[in-house]
């Protein structure tokens, strides 16, 4: 489900990003230092997401394959907003359906909250029938350049070709 991100990402000098410590799907610690000097795309979601996340992951997998070796130093980072269910093991299994270069990050509830705040992203648990729950979450892809500056965003529902062009332009930033 979509959550609007009011007032953010209009100006080119939006201040997004910051220090974080999470765990990648291979169990290794992953911090902002792992992204330093690289352009990257980052978005928030959860593996039980019925539509937005699998669509976004599918489209960005297409972009990655179209970019080929141009995307060598580019990173795609999927941060779960549902760390209670999305363990690194679960992320590894789930991301196996998509491009193998996508990094999936999880952590404690607090560690994930720190990451979301750094990108002014929001999410919340929504109870469903049978004592279950789903998550509402910001559905934007944040594109960050190799200097750690916000470059552009990709909205959910934007055409994959548009996403591809933005990522290509992002990678071209020196
Ligand atoms: Ni989702």
Short mmCIF file of N, CA and C and ligand atoms in Angstrom, two decimals:
data_model
loop_
_atom_site.label_atom_id
_atom_site.label_comp_id
_atom_site.label_asym_id
_atom_site.label_seq_id
_atom_site.Cartn_x
_atom_site.Cartn_y
_atom_site.Cartn_z
N UNK A 1 0.84 -1.20 0.00
CA UNK A 1 0.00 0.00 0.00
C UNK A 1 0.87 1.25 0.00
N UNK A 2 0.28 2.31 -0.48
CA UNK A 2 1.05 3.53 -0.67
C UNK A 2 0.88 4.49 0.49
N UNK A 3 1.95 5.12 0.83
CA UNK A 3 1.90 6.20 1.80
C UNK A 3 2.56 7.40 1.13
N UNK A 4 1.86 8.48 1.03
CA UNK A 4 2.42 9.66 0.38
C UNK A 4 3.57 10.21 1.21
N UNK A 5 4.51 10.80 0.53
CA UNK A 5 5.65 11.39 1.22
C UNK A 5 5.56 12.89 0.99
N UNK A 6 4.77 13.52 1.81
CA UNK A 6 4.45 14.93 1.61
C UNK A 6 5.67 15.81 1.82
N UNK A 7 5.85 16.72 0.91
CA UNK A 7 6.86 17.76 1.10
C UNK A 7 8.29 17.33 0.87
N UNK A 8 8.51 16.05 0.66
CA UNK A 8 9.89 15.58 0.53
C UNK A 8 10.21 15.41 -0.95
N UNK A 9 11.48 15.41 -1.26
CA UNK A 9 12.03 15.12 -2.58
C UNK A 9 11.49 16.02 -3.68
N UNK A 10 11.26 17.27 -3.37
CA UNK A 10 10.94 18.22 -4.44
C UNK A 10 12.22 18.94 -4.86
N UNK A 11 12.96 19.40 -3.87
CA UNK A 11 14.20 20.11 -4.17
C UNK A 11 15.31 19.12 -4.44
N UNK A 12 16.27 19.54 -5.23
CA UNK A 12 17.40 18.67 -5.54
C UNK A 12 18.37 18.55 -4.36
N UNK A 13 18.24 19.44 -3.41
CA UNK A 13 19.18 19.41 -2.29
C UNK A 13 18.56 18.84 -1.02
N UNK A 14 17.57 17.99 -1.19
CA UNK A 14 16.95 17.35 -0.04
C UNK A 14 18.01 16.55 0.71
N UNK A 15 17.98 16.68 2.01
CA UNK A 15 18.98 16.01 2.82
C UNK A 15 18.46 14.65 3.27
N UNK A 16 18.88 13.61 2.56
CA UNK A 16 18.46 12.26 2.90
C UNK A 16 19.68 11.38 3.14
N UNK A 17 19.48 10.33 3.89
CA UNK A 17 20.56 9.40 4.16
C UNK A 17 21.22 9.71 5.50
N UNK A 18 22.09 8.83 5.93
CA UNK A 18 22.76 9.02 7.21
C UNK A 18 23.31 7.70 7.69
N UNK A 19 23.92 7.69 8.87
CA UNK A 19 24.52 6.46 9.38
C UNK A 19 23.45 5.42 9.74
N UNK A 20 23.75 4.17 9.47
CA UNK A 20 22.85 3.08 9.86
C UNK A 20 23.66 1.80 10.02
N UNK A 21 23.12 0.87 10.76
CA UNK A 21 23.73 -0.46 10.89
C UNK A 21 22.62 -1.49 10.76
N UNK A 22 22.69 -2.28 9.70
CA UNK A 22 21.69 -3.31 9.47
C UNK A 22 22.41 -4.60 9.06
N UNK A 23 21.63 -5.64 8.80
CA UNK A 23 22.20 -6.92 8.38
C UNK A 23 21.72 -7.26 6.98
N UNK A 24 22.65 -7.66 6.12
CA UNK A 24 22.29 -8.08 4.77
C UNK A 24 21.77 -9.52 4.78
N UNK A 25 21.23 -9.96 3.65
CA UNK A 25 20.62 -11.29 3.60
C UNK A 25 21.64 -12.41 3.75
N UNK A 26 22.93 -12.08 3.59
CA UNK A 26 23.96 -13.11 3.82
C UNK A 26 24.40 -13.13 5.29
N UNK A 27 23.74 -12.32 6.13
CA UNK A 27 24.04 -12.34 7.56
C UNK A 27 25.11 -11.33 7.97
N UNK A 28 25.73 -10.70 6.96
CA UNK A 28 26.81 -9.75 7.29
C UNK A 28 26.26 -8.37 7.65
N UNK A 29 26.99 -7.69 8.54
CA UNK A 29 26.63 -6.33 8.90
C UNK A 29 26.81 -5.42 7.69
N UNK A 30 25.87 -4.53 7.49
CA UNK A 30 25.89 -3.63 6.34
C UNK A 30 25.61 -2.23 6.86
N UNK A 31 26.50 -1.28 6.57
CA UNK A 31 26.32 0.09 7.04
C UNK A 31 26.43 1.07 5.87
N UNK A 32 26.29 2.35 6.18
CA UNK A 32 26.40 3.39 5.14
C UNK A 32 27.77 3.35 4.47
N UNK A 33 28.76 2.80 5.16
CA UNK A 33 30.11 2.73 4.57
C UNK A 33 30.15 1.78 3.37
N UNK A 34 29.25 0.80 3.36
CA UNK A 34 29.19 -0.13 2.23
C UNK A 34 28.64 0.54 0.97
N UNK A 35 28.06 1.72 1.12
CA UNK A 35 27.49 2.43 -0.03
C UNK A 35 28.32 3.66 -0.39
N UNK A 36 29.31 3.97 0.42
CA UNK A 36 30.11 5.19 0.19
C UNK A 36 30.80 5.13 -1.17
N UNK A 37 30.69 6.22 -1.91
CA UNK A 37 31.36 6.32 -3.20
C UNK A 37 30.62 5.64 -4.34
N UNK A 38 29.44 5.08 -4.05
CA UNK A 38 28.67 4.38 -5.09
C UNK A 38 27.31 5.04 -5.26
N UNK A 39 26.80 5.08 -6.50
CA UNK A 39 25.41 5.45 -6.68
C UNK A 39 24.53 4.28 -6.21
N UNK A 40 23.40 4.59 -5.64
CA UNK A 40 22.52 3.48 -5.24
C UNK A 40 21.05 3.88 -5.28
N UNK A 41 20.22 2.86 -5.38
CA UNK A 41 18.77 3.00 -5.29
C UNK A 41 18.34 2.31 -4.01
N UNK A 42 17.51 2.97 -3.23
CA UNK A 42 17.10 2.40 -1.95
C UNK A 42 15.60 2.55 -1.79
N UNK A 43 14.97 1.49 -1.33
CA UNK A 43 13.54 1.59 -1.06
C UNK A 43 13.16 0.67 0.08
N UNK A 44 12.00 0.96 0.65
CA UNK A 44 11.52 0.26 1.83
C UNK A 44 10.36 -0.64 1.45
N UNK A 45 10.23 -1.78 2.13
CA UNK A 45 9.13 -2.67 1.83
C UNK A 45 9.12 -3.86 2.77
N UNK A 46 8.44 -4.91 2.36
CA UNK A 46 8.39 -6.12 3.19
C UNK A 46 8.01 -7.30 2.31
N UNK A 47 8.46 -8.48 2.68
CA UNK A 47 8.32 -9.62 1.77
C UNK A 47 6.89 -10.14 1.65
N UNK A 48 6.02 -9.80 2.61
CA UNK A 48 4.63 -10.22 2.49
C UNK A 48 3.80 -9.23 1.68
N UNK A 49 4.42 -8.21 1.16
CA UNK A 49 3.72 -7.18 0.38
C UNK A 49 3.06 -7.83 -0.84
N UNK A 50 1.76 -7.61 -1.03
CA UNK A 50 1.08 -8.30 -2.12
C UNK A 50 1.40 -7.76 -3.51
N UNK A 51 1.75 -6.48 -3.61
CA UNK A 51 1.86 -5.92 -4.95
C UNK A 51 3.00 -4.92 -5.15
N UNK A 52 3.05 -3.90 -4.31
CA UNK A 52 4.00 -2.82 -4.56
C UNK A 52 5.45 -3.32 -4.56
N UNK A 53 5.81 -4.05 -3.53
CA UNK A 53 7.21 -4.49 -3.43
C UNK A 53 7.62 -5.48 -4.52
N UNK A 54 6.82 -6.52 -4.77
CA UNK A 54 7.24 -7.42 -5.85
C UNK A 54 7.28 -6.73 -7.21
N UNK A 55 6.38 -5.77 -7.44
CA UNK A 55 6.40 -5.03 -8.70
C UNK A 55 7.68 -4.21 -8.80
N UNK A 56 7.99 -3.48 -7.72
CA UNK A 56 9.19 -2.63 -7.72
C UNK A 56 10.45 -3.47 -7.89
N UNK A 57 10.52 -4.58 -7.16
CA UNK A 57 11.70 -5.45 -7.25
C UNK A 57 11.82 -6.05 -8.66
N UNK A 58 10.68 -6.39 -9.26
CA UNK A 58 10.69 -6.94 -10.61
C UNK A 58 11.17 -5.91 -11.62
N UNK A 59 10.66 -4.68 -11.49
CA UNK A 59 11.02 -3.64 -12.45
C UNK A 59 12.48 -3.23 -12.31
N UNK A 60 12.95 -3.17 -11.08
CA UNK A 60 14.35 -2.77 -10.91
C UNK A 60 15.29 -3.90 -11.35
N UNK A 61 14.82 -5.13 -11.28
CA UNK A 61 15.61 -6.25 -11.82
C UNK A 61 15.74 -6.12 -13.33
N UNK A 62 14.68 -5.67 -13.99
CA UNK A 62 14.73 -5.44 -15.43
C UNK A 62 15.74 -4.33 -15.74
N UNK A 63 15.66 -3.24 -14.97
CA UNK A 63 16.61 -2.13 -15.17
C UNK A 63 18.05 -2.61 -15.00
N UNK A 64 18.29 -3.41 -13.97
CA UNK A 64 19.65 -3.91 -13.73
C UNK A 64 20.14 -4.72 -14.91
N UNK A 65 19.26 -5.55 -15.44
CA UNK A 65 19.71 -6.40 -16.54
C UNK A 65 19.92 -5.56 -17.80
N UNK A 66 19.12 -4.51 -18.00
CA UNK A 66 19.31 -3.62 -19.15
C UNK A 66 20.60 -2.81 -19.02
N UNK A 67 20.94 -2.44 -17.79
CA UNK A 67 22.15 -1.64 -17.57
C UNK A 67 23.40 -2.47 -17.74
N UNK A 68 23.32 -3.74 -17.44
CA UNK A 68 24.47 -4.64 -17.60
C UNK A 68 25.67 -4.16 -16.81
N UNK A 69 26.83 -4.14 -17.46
CA UNK A 69 28.07 -3.81 -16.75
C UNK A 69 28.15 -2.34 -16.35
N UNK A 70 27.31 -1.49 -16.98
CA UNK A 70 27.26 -0.07 -16.60
C UNK A 70 26.91 0.05 -15.11
N UNK A 71 26.18 -0.94 -14.61
CA UNK A 71 25.69 -0.91 -13.23
C UNK A 71 26.67 -1.52 -12.23
N UNK A 72 27.91 -1.73 -12.67
CA UNK A 72 28.86 -2.44 -11.82
C UNK A 72 29.02 -1.88 -10.41
N UNK A 73 29.17 -0.56 -10.30
CA UNK A 73 29.36 0.00 -8.95
C UNK A 73 28.05 0.51 -8.36
N UNK A 74 26.96 0.31 -9.08
CA UNK A 74 25.63 0.72 -8.62
C UNK A 74 25.07 -0.35 -7.68
N UNK A 75 24.36 0.10 -6.64
CA UNK A 75 23.75 -0.85 -5.70
C UNK A 75 22.26 -0.62 -5.60
N UNK A 76 21.53 -1.70 -5.42
CA UNK A 76 20.10 -1.63 -5.15
C UNK A 76 19.87 -2.19 -3.76
N UNK A 77 19.22 -1.42 -2.92
CA UNK A 77 19.06 -1.80 -1.52
C UNK A 77 17.58 -1.80 -1.16
N UNK A 78 17.12 -2.95 -0.68
CA UNK A 78 15.73 -3.14 -0.25
C UNK A 78 15.75 -3.29 1.27
N UNK A 79 15.14 -2.33 1.96
CA UNK A 79 15.15 -2.34 3.42
C UNK A 79 13.77 -2.78 3.93
N UNK A 80 13.73 -3.83 4.72
CA UNK A 80 12.43 -4.27 5.21
C UNK A 80 11.91 -3.32 6.30
N UNK A 81 10.60 -3.09 6.27
CA UNK A 81 9.95 -2.35 7.36
C UNK A 81 9.23 -3.33 8.29
N UNK A 82 9.48 -4.61 8.05
CA UNK A 82 8.82 -5.68 8.81
C UNK A 82 9.87 -6.66 9.34
N UNK A 83 10.83 -6.14 10.13
CA UNK A 83 11.95 -7.00 10.54
C UNK A 83 11.54 -8.17 11.42
N UNK A 84 10.36 -8.08 12.03
CA UNK A 84 9.92 -9.20 12.87
C UNK A 84 9.70 -10.47 12.04
N UNK A 85 9.20 -10.30 10.82
CA UNK A 85 9.02 -11.46 9.94
C UNK A 85 10.17 -11.59 8.95
N UNK A 86 10.71 -10.44 8.51
CA UNK A 86 11.76 -10.48 7.49
C UNK A 86 13.15 -10.57 8.09
N UNK A 87 13.50 -11.76 8.49
CA UNK A 87 14.87 -12.02 8.95
C UNK A 87 15.79 -12.02 7.72
N UNK A 88 17.10 -11.94 7.91
CA UNK A 88 18.00 -12.06 6.76
C UNK A 88 17.75 -13.34 5.96
N UNK A 89 17.45 -14.42 6.65
CA UNK A 89 17.19 -15.70 5.95
C UNK A 89 15.95 -15.59 5.06
N UNK A 90 14.93 -14.97 5.60
CA UNK A 90 13.69 -14.79 4.82
C UNK A 90 13.95 -13.88 3.61
N UNK A 91 14.73 -12.81 3.83
CA UNK A 91 15.06 -11.90 2.72
C UNK A 91 15.85 -12.62 1.64
N UNK A 92 16.75 -13.48 2.07
CA UNK A 92 17.58 -14.22 1.11
C UNK A 92 16.71 -15.10 0.22
N UNK A 93 15.78 -15.78 0.86
CA UNK A 93 14.87 -16.65 0.12
C UNK A 93 14.01 -15.83 -0.84
N UNK A 94 13.44 -14.75 -0.33
CA UNK A 94 12.52 -13.93 -1.13
C UNK A 94 13.24 -13.25 -2.30
N UNK A 95 14.41 -12.69 -2.02
CA UNK A 95 15.12 -11.95 -3.07
C UNK A 95 15.71 -12.88 -4.12
N UNK A 96 15.72 -14.16 -3.83
CA UNK A 96 16.14 -15.15 -4.81
C UNK A 96 15.28 -15.15 -6.07
N UNK A 97 14.08 -14.56 -5.96
CA UNK A 97 13.18 -14.46 -7.12
C UNK A 97 13.58 -13.30 -8.03
N UNK A 98 14.45 -12.43 -7.55
CA UNK A 98 14.76 -11.21 -8.30
C UNK A 98 16.27 -11.17 -8.63
N UNK A 99 16.73 -10.02 -9.15
CA UNK A 99 18.14 -9.91 -9.53
C UNK A 99 19.03 -10.19 -8.32
N UNK A 100 20.03 -11.03 -8.52
CA UNK A 100 20.87 -11.47 -7.39
C UNK A 100 21.71 -10.35 -6.79
N UNK A 101 21.81 -9.21 -7.53
CA UNK A 101 22.61 -8.10 -7.00
C UNK A 101 21.87 -7.27 -5.96
N UNK A 102 20.57 -7.48 -5.80
CA UNK A 102 19.80 -6.67 -4.85
C UNK A 102 20.18 -7.06 -3.42
N UNK A 103 20.52 -6.04 -2.65
CA UNK A 103 20.89 -6.26 -1.24
C UNK A 103 19.63 -6.08 -0.39
N UNK A 104 19.32 -7.05 0.44
CA UNK A 104 18.17 -6.96 1.34
C UNK A 104 18.66 -6.71 2.75
N UNK A 105 18.10 -5.70 3.40
CA UNK A 105 18.56 -5.34 4.74
C UNK A 105 17.47 -5.48 5.79
N UNK A 106 17.87 -6.04 6.92
CA UNK A 106 16.98 -6.18 8.07
C UNK A 106 17.76 -5.82 9.33
N UNK A 107 17.08 -5.80 10.44
CA UNK A 107 17.74 -5.48 11.70
C UNK A 107 16.72 -5.52 12.81
N UNK A 108 17.04 -4.88 13.91
CA UNK A 108 16.05 -4.79 14.97
C UNK A 108 15.01 -3.73 14.56
N UNK A 109 13.90 -3.72 15.29
CA UNK A 109 12.87 -2.71 15.03
C UNK A 109 13.47 -1.30 15.13
N UNK A 110 14.34 -1.11 16.10
CA UNK A 110 14.96 0.21 16.30
C UNK A 110 15.93 0.56 15.16
N UNK A 111 16.71 -0.43 14.74
CA UNK A 111 17.67 -0.17 13.65
C UNK A 111 16.97 0.18 12.35
N UNK A 112 15.85 -0.48 12.10
CA UNK A 112 15.07 -0.18 10.90
C UNK A 112 14.46 1.22 11.01
N UNK A 113 14.02 1.59 12.20
CA UNK A 113 13.43 2.92 12.41
C UNK A 113 14.45 4.02 12.14
N UNK A 114 15.70 3.79 12.54
CA UNK A 114 16.77 4.76 12.29
C UNK A 114 16.94 4.96 10.78
N UNK A 115 16.96 3.85 10.05
CA UNK A 115 17.13 3.91 8.59
C UNK A 115 15.97 4.65 7.94
N UNK A 116 14.76 4.36 8.36
CA UNK A 116 13.57 5.01 7.78
C UNK A 116 13.60 6.51 8.05
N UNK A 117 13.97 6.88 9.25
CA UNK A 117 14.05 8.31 9.57
C UNK A 117 15.06 9.03 8.69
N UNK A 118 16.17 8.35 8.40
CA UNK A 118 17.22 8.95 7.57
C UNK A 118 16.69 9.29 6.17
N UNK A 119 15.69 8.55 5.72
CA UNK A 119 15.11 8.79 4.40
C UNK A 119 13.70 9.38 4.49
N UNK A 120 13.33 9.82 5.67
CA UNK A 120 12.00 10.42 5.89
C UNK A 120 10.89 9.51 5.36
N UNK A 121 11.13 8.21 5.46
CA UNK A 121 10.15 7.23 5.01
C UNK A 121 9.25 6.85 6.20
N UNK A 122 8.02 6.53 5.89
CA UNK A 122 7.09 6.15 6.94
C UNK A 122 6.53 4.76 6.68
N UNK A 123 6.08 4.11 7.74
CA UNK A 123 5.45 2.80 7.62
C UNK A 123 4.66 2.55 8.89
N UNK A 124 3.70 1.67 8.80
CA UNK A 124 2.95 1.30 9.99
C UNK A 124 2.31 -0.06 9.79
N UNK A 125 2.14 -0.74 10.89
CA UNK A 125 1.48 -2.04 10.91
C UNK A 125 -0.02 -1.84 10.79
N UNK A 126 -0.67 -2.63 9.94
CA UNK A 126 -2.12 -2.56 9.81
C UNK A 126 -2.67 -3.97 10.06
N UNK A 127 -3.46 -4.13 11.13
CA UNK A 127 -4.01 -5.45 11.44
C UNK A 127 -4.93 -5.96 10.33
N UNK A 128 -4.87 -7.25 10.06
CA UNK A 128 -5.78 -7.87 9.10
C UNK A 128 -6.51 -9.01 9.82
N UNK A 129 -7.41 -9.67 9.12
CA UNK A 129 -8.20 -10.72 9.76
C UNK A 129 -7.32 -11.87 10.22
N UNK A 130 -7.78 -12.57 11.20
CA UNK A 130 -7.07 -13.75 11.69
C UNK A 130 -5.84 -13.41 12.52
N UNK A 131 -5.81 -12.20 13.09
CA UNK A 131 -4.68 -11.82 13.94
C UNK A 131 -3.42 -11.54 13.17
N UNK A 132 -3.53 -11.42 11.86
CA UNK A 132 -2.37 -11.15 11.01
C UNK A 132 -2.18 -9.65 10.84
N UNK A 133 -1.21 -9.25 10.07
CA UNK A 133 -1.03 -7.83 9.79
C UNK A 133 -0.34 -7.63 8.45
N UNK A 134 -0.55 -6.45 7.90
CA UNK A 134 0.18 -6.03 6.72
C UNK A 134 0.87 -4.72 7.08
N UNK A 135 1.66 -4.19 6.15
CA UNK A 135 2.39 -2.95 6.42
C UNK A 135 2.04 -1.90 5.37
N UNK A 136 1.72 -0.69 5.82
CA UNK A 136 1.68 0.46 4.92
C UNK A 136 3.10 1.02 4.89
N UNK A 137 3.57 1.42 3.73
CA UNK A 137 4.94 1.97 3.72
C UNK A 137 5.14 2.92 2.55
N UNK A 138 6.07 3.83 2.71
CA UNK A 138 6.49 4.73 1.63
C UNK A 138 6.94 3.88 0.45
N UNK A 139 6.39 4.19 -0.73
CA UNK A 139 6.67 3.34 -1.89
C UNK A 139 7.55 4.04 -2.93
N UNK A 140 8.39 4.95 -2.49
CA UNK A 140 9.30 5.63 -3.42
C UNK A 140 10.64 4.91 -3.47
N UNK A 141 11.25 4.94 -4.65
CA UNK A 141 12.65 4.52 -4.75
C UNK A 141 13.50 5.79 -4.66
N UNK A 142 14.42 5.81 -3.73
CA UNK A 142 15.32 6.96 -3.58
C UNK A 142 16.59 6.68 -4.38
N UNK A 143 16.94 7.61 -5.25
CA UNK A 143 18.18 7.46 -6.02
C UNK A 143 19.22 8.41 -5.44
N UNK A 144 20.33 7.85 -4.98
CA UNK A 144 21.38 8.62 -4.33
C UNK A 144 22.65 8.54 -5.17
N UNK A 145 23.32 9.68 -5.35
CA UNK A 145 24.50 9.66 -6.21
C UNK A 145 25.74 9.20 -5.45
N UNK A 146 26.85 9.09 -6.17
CA UNK A 146 28.06 8.52 -5.57
C UNK A 146 28.68 9.42 -4.50
N UNK A 147 28.16 10.66 -4.39
CA UNK A 147 28.62 11.56 -3.32
C UNK A 147 27.68 11.54 -2.12
N UNK A 148 26.70 10.62 -2.17
CA UNK A 148 25.77 10.51 -1.06
C UNK A 148 24.66 11.54 -1.09
N UNK A 149 24.51 12.22 -2.23
CA UNK A 149 23.47 13.24 -2.36
C UNK A 149 22.23 12.66 -3.01
N UNK A 150 21.07 13.15 -2.57
CA UNK A 150 19.83 12.76 -3.22
C UNK A 150 19.86 13.23 -4.66
N UNK A 151 19.51 12.33 -5.59
CA UNK A 151 19.53 12.65 -7.02
C UNK A 151 18.13 12.75 -7.60
N UNK A 152 17.31 11.78 -7.32
CA UNK A 152 15.94 11.76 -7.86
C UNK A 152 15.17 10.67 -7.14
N UNK A 153 13.89 10.57 -7.44
CA UNK A 153 13.07 9.51 -6.90
C UNK A 153 12.33 8.84 -8.05
N UNK A 154 11.87 7.64 -7.80
CA UNK A 154 10.99 6.96 -8.75
C UNK A 154 9.73 6.62 -7.98
N UNK A 155 8.60 7.07 -8.48
CA UNK A 155 7.33 6.82 -7.81
C UNK A 155 6.79 5.45 -8.21
N UNK A 156 6.00 4.86 -7.34
CA UNK A 156 5.33 3.61 -7.70
C UNK A 156 4.34 3.90 -8.82
N UNK A 157 4.34 3.08 -9.85
CA UNK A 157 3.43 3.29 -10.97
C UNK A 157 4.10 4.01 -12.13
N UNK A 158 5.28 4.56 -11.87
CA UNK A 158 6.05 5.19 -12.94
C UNK A 158 6.51 4.08 -13.88
N UNK A 159 6.58 4.39 -15.16
CA UNK A 159 6.94 3.36 -16.13
C UNK A 159 8.38 2.87 -15.90
N UNK A 160 8.58 1.59 -16.14
CA UNK A 160 9.91 1.00 -15.93
C UNK A 160 10.97 1.69 -16.79
N UNK A 161 10.58 2.12 -17.97
CA UNK A 161 11.54 2.81 -18.86
C UNK A 161 12.03 4.12 -18.23
N UNK A 162 11.12 4.79 -17.54
CA UNK A 162 11.47 6.03 -16.85
C UNK A 162 12.42 5.73 -15.69
N UNK A 163 12.14 4.66 -14.98
CA UNK A 163 13.03 4.23 -13.89
C UNK A 163 14.43 3.95 -14.45
N UNK A 164 14.46 3.21 -15.56
CA UNK A 164 15.73 2.86 -16.19
C UNK A 164 16.53 4.12 -16.56
N UNK A 165 15.87 5.11 -17.18
CA UNK A 165 16.56 6.34 -17.60
C UNK A 165 17.12 7.10 -16.40
N UNK A 166 16.32 7.17 -15.34
CA UNK A 166 16.78 7.88 -14.15
C UNK A 166 18.01 7.20 -13.54
N UNK A 167 17.99 5.88 -13.50
CA UNK A 167 19.13 5.15 -12.93
C UNK A 167 20.36 5.33 -13.82
N UNK A 168 20.15 5.26 -15.12
CA UNK A 168 21.27 5.47 -16.06
C UNK A 168 21.88 6.87 -15.85
N UNK A 169 21.02 7.89 -15.71
CA UNK A 169 21.51 9.25 -15.48
C UNK A 169 22.21 9.37 -14.12
N UNK A 170 21.68 8.67 -13.14
CA UNK A 170 22.29 8.67 -11.81
C UNK A 170 23.72 8.12 -11.86
N UNK A 171 23.86 6.99 -12.56
CA UNK A 171 25.18 6.35 -12.65
C UNK A 171 26.18 7.26 -13.38
N UNK A 172 25.67 8.07 -14.30
CA UNK A 172 26.55 8.96 -15.09
C UNK A 172 27.08 10.14 -14.28
N UNK A 173 26.48 10.41 -13.12
CA UNK A 173 26.95 11.52 -12.27
C UNK A 173 28.34 11.18 -11.74
N UNK A 174 29.29 12.08 -11.96
CA UNK A 174 30.66 11.84 -11.47
C UNK A 174 30.95 12.67 -10.25
NI1 LIG B 1 5.27 -3.10 -0.30
#
